[in-house]
Coordinates of C-alpha atoms and ligand atoms in Angstrom, one line a residue:
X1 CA 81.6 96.3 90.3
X2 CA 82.0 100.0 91.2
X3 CA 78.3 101.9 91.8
X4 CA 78.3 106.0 91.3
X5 CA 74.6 106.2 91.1
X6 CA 72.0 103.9 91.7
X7 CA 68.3 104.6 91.3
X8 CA 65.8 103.3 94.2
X9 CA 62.4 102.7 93.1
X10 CA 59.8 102.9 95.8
X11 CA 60.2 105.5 98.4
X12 CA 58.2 103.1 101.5
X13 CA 59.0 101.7 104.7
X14 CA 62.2 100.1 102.9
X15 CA 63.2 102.1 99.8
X16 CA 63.5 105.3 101.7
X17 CA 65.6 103.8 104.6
X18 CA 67.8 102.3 101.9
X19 CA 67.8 105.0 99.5
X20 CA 69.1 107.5 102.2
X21 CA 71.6 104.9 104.0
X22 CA 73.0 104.6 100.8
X23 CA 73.7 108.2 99.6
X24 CA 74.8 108.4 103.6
X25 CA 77.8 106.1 102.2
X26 CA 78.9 108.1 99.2
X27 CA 76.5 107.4 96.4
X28 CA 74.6 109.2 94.4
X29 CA 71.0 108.1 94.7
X30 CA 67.6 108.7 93.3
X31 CA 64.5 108.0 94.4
X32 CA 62.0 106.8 92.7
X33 CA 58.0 107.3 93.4
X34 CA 55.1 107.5 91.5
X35 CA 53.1 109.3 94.4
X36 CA 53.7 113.3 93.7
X37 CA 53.1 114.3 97.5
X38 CA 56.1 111.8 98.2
X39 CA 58.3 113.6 96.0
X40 CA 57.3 116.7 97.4
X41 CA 57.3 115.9 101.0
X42 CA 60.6 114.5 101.0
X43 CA 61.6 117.3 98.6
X44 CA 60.8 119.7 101.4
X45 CA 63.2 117.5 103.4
X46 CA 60.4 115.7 105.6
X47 CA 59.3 112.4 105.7
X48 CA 55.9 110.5 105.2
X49 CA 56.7 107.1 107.5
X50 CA 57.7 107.0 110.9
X51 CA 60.8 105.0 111.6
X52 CA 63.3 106.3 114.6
X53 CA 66.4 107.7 113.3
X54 CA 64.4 107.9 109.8
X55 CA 64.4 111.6 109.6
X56 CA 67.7 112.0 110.7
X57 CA 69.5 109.3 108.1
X58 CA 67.1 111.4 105.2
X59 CA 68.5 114.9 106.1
X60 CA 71.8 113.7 106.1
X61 CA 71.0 112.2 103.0
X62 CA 69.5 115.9 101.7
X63 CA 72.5 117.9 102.5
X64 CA 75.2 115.4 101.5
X65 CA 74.1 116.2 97.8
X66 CA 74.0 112.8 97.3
X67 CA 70.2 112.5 97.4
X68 CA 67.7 113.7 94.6
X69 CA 63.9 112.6 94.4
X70 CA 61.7 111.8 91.3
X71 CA 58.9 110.6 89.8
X72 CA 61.1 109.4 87.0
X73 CA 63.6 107.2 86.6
X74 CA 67.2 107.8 85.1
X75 CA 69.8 106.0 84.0
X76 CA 72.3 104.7 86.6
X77 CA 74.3 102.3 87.3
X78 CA 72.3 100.2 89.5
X79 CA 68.0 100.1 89.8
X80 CA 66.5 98.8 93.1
X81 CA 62.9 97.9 93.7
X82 CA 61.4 98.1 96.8
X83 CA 57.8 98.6 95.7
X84 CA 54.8 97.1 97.8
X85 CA 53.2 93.5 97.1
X86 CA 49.7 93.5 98.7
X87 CA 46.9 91.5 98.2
X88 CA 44.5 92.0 95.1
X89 CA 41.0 93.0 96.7
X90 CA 38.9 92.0 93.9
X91 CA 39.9 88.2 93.7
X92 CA 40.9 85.3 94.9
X93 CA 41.9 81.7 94.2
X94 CA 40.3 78.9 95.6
X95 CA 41.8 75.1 96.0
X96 CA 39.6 72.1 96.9
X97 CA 36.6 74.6 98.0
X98 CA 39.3 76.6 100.0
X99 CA 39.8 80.3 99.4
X100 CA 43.2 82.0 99.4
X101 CA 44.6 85.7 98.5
X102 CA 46.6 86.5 95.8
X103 CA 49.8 88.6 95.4
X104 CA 48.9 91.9 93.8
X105 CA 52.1 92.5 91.7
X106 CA 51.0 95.2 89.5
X107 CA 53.5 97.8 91.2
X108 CA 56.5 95.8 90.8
X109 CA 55.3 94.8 87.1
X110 CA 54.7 99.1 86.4
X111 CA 58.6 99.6 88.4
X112 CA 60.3 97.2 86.4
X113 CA 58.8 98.8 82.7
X114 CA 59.8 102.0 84.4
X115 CA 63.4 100.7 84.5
X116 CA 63.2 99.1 80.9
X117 CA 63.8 102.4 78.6
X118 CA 67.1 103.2 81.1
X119 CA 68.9 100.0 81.0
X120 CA 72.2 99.6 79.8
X121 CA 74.6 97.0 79.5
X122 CA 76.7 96.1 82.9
X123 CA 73.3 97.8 85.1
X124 CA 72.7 95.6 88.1
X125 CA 68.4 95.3 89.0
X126 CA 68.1 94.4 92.1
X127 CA 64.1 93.3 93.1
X128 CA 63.8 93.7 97.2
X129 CA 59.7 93.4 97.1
X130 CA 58.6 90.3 98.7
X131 CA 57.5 88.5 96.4
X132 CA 56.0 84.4 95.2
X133 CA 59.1 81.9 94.5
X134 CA 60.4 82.6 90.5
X135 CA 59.2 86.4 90.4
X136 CA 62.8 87.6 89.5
X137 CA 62.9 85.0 86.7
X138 CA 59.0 84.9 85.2
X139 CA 58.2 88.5 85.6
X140 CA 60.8 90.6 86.0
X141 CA 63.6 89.0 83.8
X142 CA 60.5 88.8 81.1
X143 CA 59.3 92.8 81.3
X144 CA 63.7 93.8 81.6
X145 CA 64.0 91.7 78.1
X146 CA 62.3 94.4 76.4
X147 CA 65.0 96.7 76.7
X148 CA 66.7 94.2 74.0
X149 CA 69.2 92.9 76.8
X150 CA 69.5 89.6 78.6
X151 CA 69.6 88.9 82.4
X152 CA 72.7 87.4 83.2
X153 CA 74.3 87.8 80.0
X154 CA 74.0 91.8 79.1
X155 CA 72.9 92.7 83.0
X156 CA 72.8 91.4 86.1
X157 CA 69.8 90.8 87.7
X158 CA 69.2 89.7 91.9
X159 CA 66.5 89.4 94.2
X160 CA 67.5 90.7 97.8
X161 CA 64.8 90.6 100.2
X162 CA 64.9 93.1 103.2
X163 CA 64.7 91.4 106.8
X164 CA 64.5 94.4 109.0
X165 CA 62.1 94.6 111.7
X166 CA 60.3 97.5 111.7
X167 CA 61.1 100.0 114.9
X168 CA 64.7 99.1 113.9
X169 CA 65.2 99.5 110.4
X170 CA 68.4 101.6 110.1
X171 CA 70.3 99.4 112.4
X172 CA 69.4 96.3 110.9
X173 CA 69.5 97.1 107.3
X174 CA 73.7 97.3 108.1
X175 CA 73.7 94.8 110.9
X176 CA 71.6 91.6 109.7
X177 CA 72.6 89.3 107.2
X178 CA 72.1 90.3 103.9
X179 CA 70.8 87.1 101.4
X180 CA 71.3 88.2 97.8
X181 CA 69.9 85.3 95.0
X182 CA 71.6 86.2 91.8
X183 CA 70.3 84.6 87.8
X184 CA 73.7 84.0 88.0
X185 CA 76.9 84.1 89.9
X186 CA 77.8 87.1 88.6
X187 CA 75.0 88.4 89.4
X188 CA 75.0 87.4 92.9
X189 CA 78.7 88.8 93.1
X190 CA 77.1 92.2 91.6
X191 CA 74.5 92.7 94.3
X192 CA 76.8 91.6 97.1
X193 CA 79.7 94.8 95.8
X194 CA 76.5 96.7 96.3
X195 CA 75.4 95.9 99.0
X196 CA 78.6 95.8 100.7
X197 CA 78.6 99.8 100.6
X198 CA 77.1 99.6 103.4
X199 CA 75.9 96.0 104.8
X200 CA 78.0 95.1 108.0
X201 CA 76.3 91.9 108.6
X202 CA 77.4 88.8 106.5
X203 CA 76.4 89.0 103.2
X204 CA 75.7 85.3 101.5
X205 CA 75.2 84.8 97.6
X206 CA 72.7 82.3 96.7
X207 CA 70.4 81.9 93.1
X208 CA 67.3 83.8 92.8
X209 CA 64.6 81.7 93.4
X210 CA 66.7 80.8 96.6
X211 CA 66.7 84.0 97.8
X212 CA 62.9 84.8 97.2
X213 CA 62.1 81.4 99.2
X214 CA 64.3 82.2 102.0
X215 CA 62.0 85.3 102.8
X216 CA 59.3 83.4 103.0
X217 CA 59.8 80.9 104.7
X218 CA 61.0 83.0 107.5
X219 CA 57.9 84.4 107.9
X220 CA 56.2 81.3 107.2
X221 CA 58.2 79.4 110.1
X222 CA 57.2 82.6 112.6
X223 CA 53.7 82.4 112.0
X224 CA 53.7 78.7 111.9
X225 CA 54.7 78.6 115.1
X226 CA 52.6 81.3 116.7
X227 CA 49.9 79.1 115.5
X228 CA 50.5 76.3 117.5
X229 CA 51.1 78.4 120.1
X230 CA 47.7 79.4 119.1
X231 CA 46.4 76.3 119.4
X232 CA 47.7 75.4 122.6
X233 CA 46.2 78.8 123.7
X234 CA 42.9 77.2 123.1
X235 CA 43.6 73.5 124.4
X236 CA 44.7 74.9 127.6
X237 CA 41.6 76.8 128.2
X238 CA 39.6 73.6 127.4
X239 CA 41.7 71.6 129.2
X240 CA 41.8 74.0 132.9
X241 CA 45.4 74.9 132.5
X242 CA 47.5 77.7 132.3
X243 CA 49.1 78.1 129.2
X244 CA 51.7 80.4 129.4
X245 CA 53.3 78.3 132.7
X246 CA 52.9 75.0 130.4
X247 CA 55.0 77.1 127.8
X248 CA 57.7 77.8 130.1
X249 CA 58.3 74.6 131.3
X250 CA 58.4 73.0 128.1
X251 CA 60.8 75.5 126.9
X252 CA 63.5 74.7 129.5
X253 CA 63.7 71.6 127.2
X254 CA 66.7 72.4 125.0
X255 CA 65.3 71.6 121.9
X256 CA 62.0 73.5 122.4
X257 CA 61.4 77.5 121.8
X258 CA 57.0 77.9 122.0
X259 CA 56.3 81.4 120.8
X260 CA 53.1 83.1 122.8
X261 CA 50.0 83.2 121.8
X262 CA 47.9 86.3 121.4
X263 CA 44.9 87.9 119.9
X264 CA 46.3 87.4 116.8
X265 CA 48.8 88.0 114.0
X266 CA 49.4 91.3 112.5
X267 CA 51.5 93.5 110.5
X268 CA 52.6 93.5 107.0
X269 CA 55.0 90.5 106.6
X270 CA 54.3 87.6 108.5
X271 CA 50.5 87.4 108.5
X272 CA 50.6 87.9 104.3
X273 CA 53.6 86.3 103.0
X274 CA 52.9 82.5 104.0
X275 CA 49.6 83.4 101.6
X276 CA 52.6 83.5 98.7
X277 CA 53.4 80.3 99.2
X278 CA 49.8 79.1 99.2
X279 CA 48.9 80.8 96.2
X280 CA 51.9 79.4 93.9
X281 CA 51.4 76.0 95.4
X282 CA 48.3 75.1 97.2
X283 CA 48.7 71.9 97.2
X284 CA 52.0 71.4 98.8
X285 CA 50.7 73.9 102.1
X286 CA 48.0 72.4 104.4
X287 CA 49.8 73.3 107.0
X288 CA 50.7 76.7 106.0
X289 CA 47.2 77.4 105.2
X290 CA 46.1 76.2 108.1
X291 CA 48.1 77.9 110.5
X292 CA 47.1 80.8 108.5
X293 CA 43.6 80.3 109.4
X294 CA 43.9 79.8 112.9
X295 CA 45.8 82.9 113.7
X296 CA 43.0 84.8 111.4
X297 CA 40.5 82.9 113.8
X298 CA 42.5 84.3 117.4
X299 CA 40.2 87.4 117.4
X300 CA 36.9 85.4 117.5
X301 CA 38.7 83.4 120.3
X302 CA 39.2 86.9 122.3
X303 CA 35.9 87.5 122.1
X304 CA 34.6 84.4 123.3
X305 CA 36.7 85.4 126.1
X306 CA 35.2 88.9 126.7
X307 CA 31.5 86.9 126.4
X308 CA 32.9 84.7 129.4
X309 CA 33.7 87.3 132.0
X310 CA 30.6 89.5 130.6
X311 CA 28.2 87.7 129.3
X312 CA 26.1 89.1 126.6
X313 CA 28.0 91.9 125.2
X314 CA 25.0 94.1 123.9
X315 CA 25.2 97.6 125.4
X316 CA 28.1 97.2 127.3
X317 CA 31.0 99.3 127.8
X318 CA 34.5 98.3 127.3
X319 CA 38.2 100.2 127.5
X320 CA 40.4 98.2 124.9
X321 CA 44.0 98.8 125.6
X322 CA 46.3 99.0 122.9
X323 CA 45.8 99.1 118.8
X324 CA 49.1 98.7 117.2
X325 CA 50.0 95.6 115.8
X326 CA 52.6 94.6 118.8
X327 CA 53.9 96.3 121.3
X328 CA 55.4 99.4 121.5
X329 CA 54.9 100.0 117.8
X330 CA 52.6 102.8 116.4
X331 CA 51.8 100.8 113.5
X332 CA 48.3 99.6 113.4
X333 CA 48.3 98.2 110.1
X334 CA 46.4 94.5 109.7
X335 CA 46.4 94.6 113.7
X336 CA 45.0 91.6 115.7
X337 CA 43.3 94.1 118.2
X338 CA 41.4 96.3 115.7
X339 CA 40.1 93.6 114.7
X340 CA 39.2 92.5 118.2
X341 CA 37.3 96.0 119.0
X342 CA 35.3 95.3 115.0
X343 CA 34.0 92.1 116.6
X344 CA 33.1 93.3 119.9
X345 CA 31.2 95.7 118.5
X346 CA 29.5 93.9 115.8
X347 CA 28.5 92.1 119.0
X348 CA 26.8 95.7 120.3
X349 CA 29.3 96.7 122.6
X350 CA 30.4 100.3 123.0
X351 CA 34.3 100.4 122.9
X352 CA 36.8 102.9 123.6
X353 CA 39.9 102.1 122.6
X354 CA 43.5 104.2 123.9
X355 CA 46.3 103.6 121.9
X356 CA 49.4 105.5 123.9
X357 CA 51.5 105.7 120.3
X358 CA 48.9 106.8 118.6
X359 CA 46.3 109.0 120.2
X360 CA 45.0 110.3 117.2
X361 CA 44.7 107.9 115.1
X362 CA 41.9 108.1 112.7
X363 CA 40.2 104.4 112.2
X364 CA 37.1 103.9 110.5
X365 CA 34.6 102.6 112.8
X366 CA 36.8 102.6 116.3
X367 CA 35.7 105.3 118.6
X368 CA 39.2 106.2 120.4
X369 CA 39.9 107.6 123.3
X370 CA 41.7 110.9 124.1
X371 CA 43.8 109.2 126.7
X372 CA 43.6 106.3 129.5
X373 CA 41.6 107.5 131.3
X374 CA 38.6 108.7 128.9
X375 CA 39.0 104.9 128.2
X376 CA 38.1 103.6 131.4
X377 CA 35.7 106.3 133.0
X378 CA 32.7 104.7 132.0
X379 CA 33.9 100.6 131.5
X380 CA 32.3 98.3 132.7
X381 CA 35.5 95.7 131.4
X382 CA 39.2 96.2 130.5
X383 CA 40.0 94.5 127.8
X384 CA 44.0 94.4 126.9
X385 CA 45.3 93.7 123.5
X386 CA 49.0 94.8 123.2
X387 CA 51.5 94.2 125.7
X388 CA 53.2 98.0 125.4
X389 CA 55.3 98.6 128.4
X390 CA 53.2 101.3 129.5
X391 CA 50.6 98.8 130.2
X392 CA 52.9 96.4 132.0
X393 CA 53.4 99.1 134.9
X394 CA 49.7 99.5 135.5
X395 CA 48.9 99.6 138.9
X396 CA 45.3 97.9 139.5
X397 CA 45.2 99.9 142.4
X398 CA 45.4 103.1 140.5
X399 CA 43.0 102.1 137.5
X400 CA 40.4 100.8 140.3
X401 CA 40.2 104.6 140.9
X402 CA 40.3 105.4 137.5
X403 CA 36.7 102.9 136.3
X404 CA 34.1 101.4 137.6
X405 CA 34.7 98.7 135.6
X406 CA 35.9 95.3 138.0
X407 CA 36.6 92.7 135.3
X408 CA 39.8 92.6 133.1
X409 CA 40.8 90.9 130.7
X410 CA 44.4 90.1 129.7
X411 CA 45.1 88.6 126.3
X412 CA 48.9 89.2 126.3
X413 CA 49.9 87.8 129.9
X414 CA 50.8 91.4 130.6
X415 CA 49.1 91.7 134.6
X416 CA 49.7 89.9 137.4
X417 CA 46.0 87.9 138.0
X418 CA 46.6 88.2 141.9
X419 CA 47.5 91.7 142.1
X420 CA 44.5 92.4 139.8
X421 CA 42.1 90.5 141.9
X422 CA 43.4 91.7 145.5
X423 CA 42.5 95.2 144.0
X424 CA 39.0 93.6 143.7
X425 CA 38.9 92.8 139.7
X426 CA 37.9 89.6 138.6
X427 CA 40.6 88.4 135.6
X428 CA 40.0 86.6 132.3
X429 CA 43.1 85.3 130.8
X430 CA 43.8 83.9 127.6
X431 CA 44.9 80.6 127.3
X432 CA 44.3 80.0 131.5
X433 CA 40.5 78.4 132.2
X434 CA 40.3 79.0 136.1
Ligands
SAJ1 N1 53.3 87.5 117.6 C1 52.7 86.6 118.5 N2 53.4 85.8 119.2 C2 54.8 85.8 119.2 C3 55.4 86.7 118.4 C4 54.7 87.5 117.6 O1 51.4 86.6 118.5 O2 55.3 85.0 120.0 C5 52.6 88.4 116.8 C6 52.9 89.9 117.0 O3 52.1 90.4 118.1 C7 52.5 90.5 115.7 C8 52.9 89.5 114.7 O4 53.0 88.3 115.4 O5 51.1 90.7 115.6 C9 54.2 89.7 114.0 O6 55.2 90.3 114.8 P1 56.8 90.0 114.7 O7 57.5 90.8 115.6 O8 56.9 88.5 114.8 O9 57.2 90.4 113.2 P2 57.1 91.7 112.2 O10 56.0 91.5 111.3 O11 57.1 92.9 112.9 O12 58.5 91.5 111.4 C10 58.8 90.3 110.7 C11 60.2 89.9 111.1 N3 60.4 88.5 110.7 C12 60.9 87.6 111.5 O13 61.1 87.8 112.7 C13 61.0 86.2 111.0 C14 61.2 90.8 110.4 O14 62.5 90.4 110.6 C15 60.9 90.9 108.9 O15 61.7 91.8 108.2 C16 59.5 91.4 108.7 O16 58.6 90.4 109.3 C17 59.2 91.5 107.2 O17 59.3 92.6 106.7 O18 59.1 90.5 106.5

């Protein structure tokens, strides 16, 4: 199939980087996005998100020609959506007395009507939200029949999930392997010409439904297995051992790759779409559930932690290192370590918390710190959540002069416990009962 224009719905952390990647390769694109000052912003030629190489790849995109912004729709020969799929806040679903989220789906319902009055026969729709197994065939196939055409007979119609990590979208939205799940083969073949435009990475065809499970269960494996590692976080420090040296020896086993634990698991893929599989099935997914809960749980862990090297919390004064979600990532969406300084807190500290890529962040309820050092002046305890590589080169020598604090504690394996302590700290790590 031959694409001159396509139309991407969604102008986020993934519709934008593919919109503009594709007009980059020749083809006339529009995008798509309800929210005006979107529209605008890019219209000005500057960008909303922060992704390296983002603004660049959207310029380019602006003075090819190739790329125009709406609110509205058009007709074209291809429609992408790449809308979000949170959670719904005001509801939940409960199984056996356990409560789980549900998929909020309203924006890739409201896209896919959108398309409906513009769809002619031979368009390909391609749906990239992440989204619970059979959502290309129940809803979307559903809302596209109004138009009076078929899936897979009058149009084609794939699911394609994105797989990028973000901090490296550009790259790997050409270099990774690109899964596209047609309703049918021709379908499939459809969405892989398209993609082809610009995918370098092998593209395999698969059915729908396919496709939609293979996202998940990515993420669904990942956070498995940080849950165990979780769990053996929490056995070790029971147990008097050091977790992270038990993890490296068992992984010189061949067959054996233990993730590390944390303080938790954040961001806006692995920690919400194992929840998709719960809610479409909860009673195939103890384990998924339950891993689910025990990474939710890490936070409470950390500050059982903090308690141990401090004792009762109330009044005291603590520098927490690090906000985002993982290291060396300004993103501090569904973050582990906000969620950390909200418990210590509720517990009456008095935190400070320094993020280094973003100082000026504005989060409810988290009193941040200009920079390191208004984060330590007054500690009494360092408490580090995020394993940026500015905090690796630390010197406990230097921050000795920089606090009066003399306990740390490390949740993220990040300092070495005997330089820490020659320097006259005492160290809490996570996962290591001394
Ligand atoms: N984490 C641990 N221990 C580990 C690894 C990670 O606690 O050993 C934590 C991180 O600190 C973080 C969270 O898990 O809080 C998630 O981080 P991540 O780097 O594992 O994943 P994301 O959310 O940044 O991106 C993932 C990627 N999926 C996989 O690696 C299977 C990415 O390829 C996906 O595109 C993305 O989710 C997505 O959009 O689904």
């Amino acid at each position: 199939m031959n694409f001159k224009k396509i139309c991407v719905l969604g102008l986020g952390y993934i519709g934008l980087p593919t919109a503009s990647t594709f007009a980059t390769h020749g083809v006339k694109v529009l995008g798509v996005d309800i929210n005006t000052h979107i529209v605008e912003t890019l219209q000005r030629g500057e960008i909303h998100i922060h992704e390296p190489g983002l603004r660049d790849t959207v310029k380019a995109a602006l003075a090819s020609g190739n790329f125009n912004v709406s609110t509205k729709p058009e007709e074209a020969d291809a429609f992408l959506i790449a809308v979000p799929t949170p959670f719904l806040d005001d509801q939940v679903g409960e199984y056996n007395g356990q409560k789980y989220k549900l998929a909020d789906m309203r924006a890739v319902t409201s896209a896919a009507e959108a398309i409906v009055p513009f769809l002619r026969k031979g368009n390909l729709v391609v749906l990239e939200s992440t989204s619970p197994p059979r959502t290309t065939l129940e809803l979307v196939a559903p809302i596209l029949a109004r138009s009076g055409l078929e899936a897979g007979r009058d149009f084609h119609l794939a699911y394609s999930p994105e797989r990028v990590l973000p901090g490296q979208i550009l790259r790997e939205l050409i270099e990774n392997a690109r899964v596209i799940g047609g309703v049918n083969p021709d379908s499939a073949q459809a969405g892989a010409d398209l993609y082809s435009i610009f995918v370098k990475g092998e593209i395999v065809k698969t059915d729908a439904t396919t496709a939609e499970m293979v996202k998940l269960m990515e993420n669904t494996y990942r956070d498995v297995n940080i849950a165990i590692a979780n769990e053996f976080s929490r056995l070790a420090d029971k147990f008097g051992v050091d977790v992270w040296e038990a993890i490296s020896i068992a992984n010189r086993h061949p067959r054996v790759k233990i993730l590390s634990p944390g303080p938790g698991v954040g961001g806006h893929c692995i920690s919400v779409d194992p929840w998709f599989f719960v809610e479409t099935a909860p009673e195939l997914t103890p384990l998924i559930y339950n891993s689910r809960q025990v990474n939710d749980a890490q936070p409470h862990f950390v500050v059982e932690l903090v308690k141990r090297a401090l004792g009762e919390l109330k009044g005291k004064k603590i520098a927490a290192l690090g906000l985002a979600y993982k290291p060396d990532v300004d993103d501090l969406r569904e973050s582990p370590a906000t969620e950390v300084v909200h418990l210590l807190q509720k517990e009456g500290a008095q935190v400070k918390a320094w993020e280094p890529f973003k100082p000026d962040a504005n989060m409810p309820g988290i009193n941040m710190a200009r920079n390191l050092e208004d984060a330590l002046k007054d500690a009494e305890a360092i408490v580090l959540l995020v394993r940026h590589t500015d905090f690796i080169s630390l010197s406990p020598l230097k921050v000795r002069e920089m606090t009066r604090a003399r306990v740390v504690v490390d949740t993220v394996n990040t300092w070495n416990p005997n330089e820490w302590m020659k320097a006259d700290f005492s160290v809490e790590r996570l996962g290591v009962r001394k």
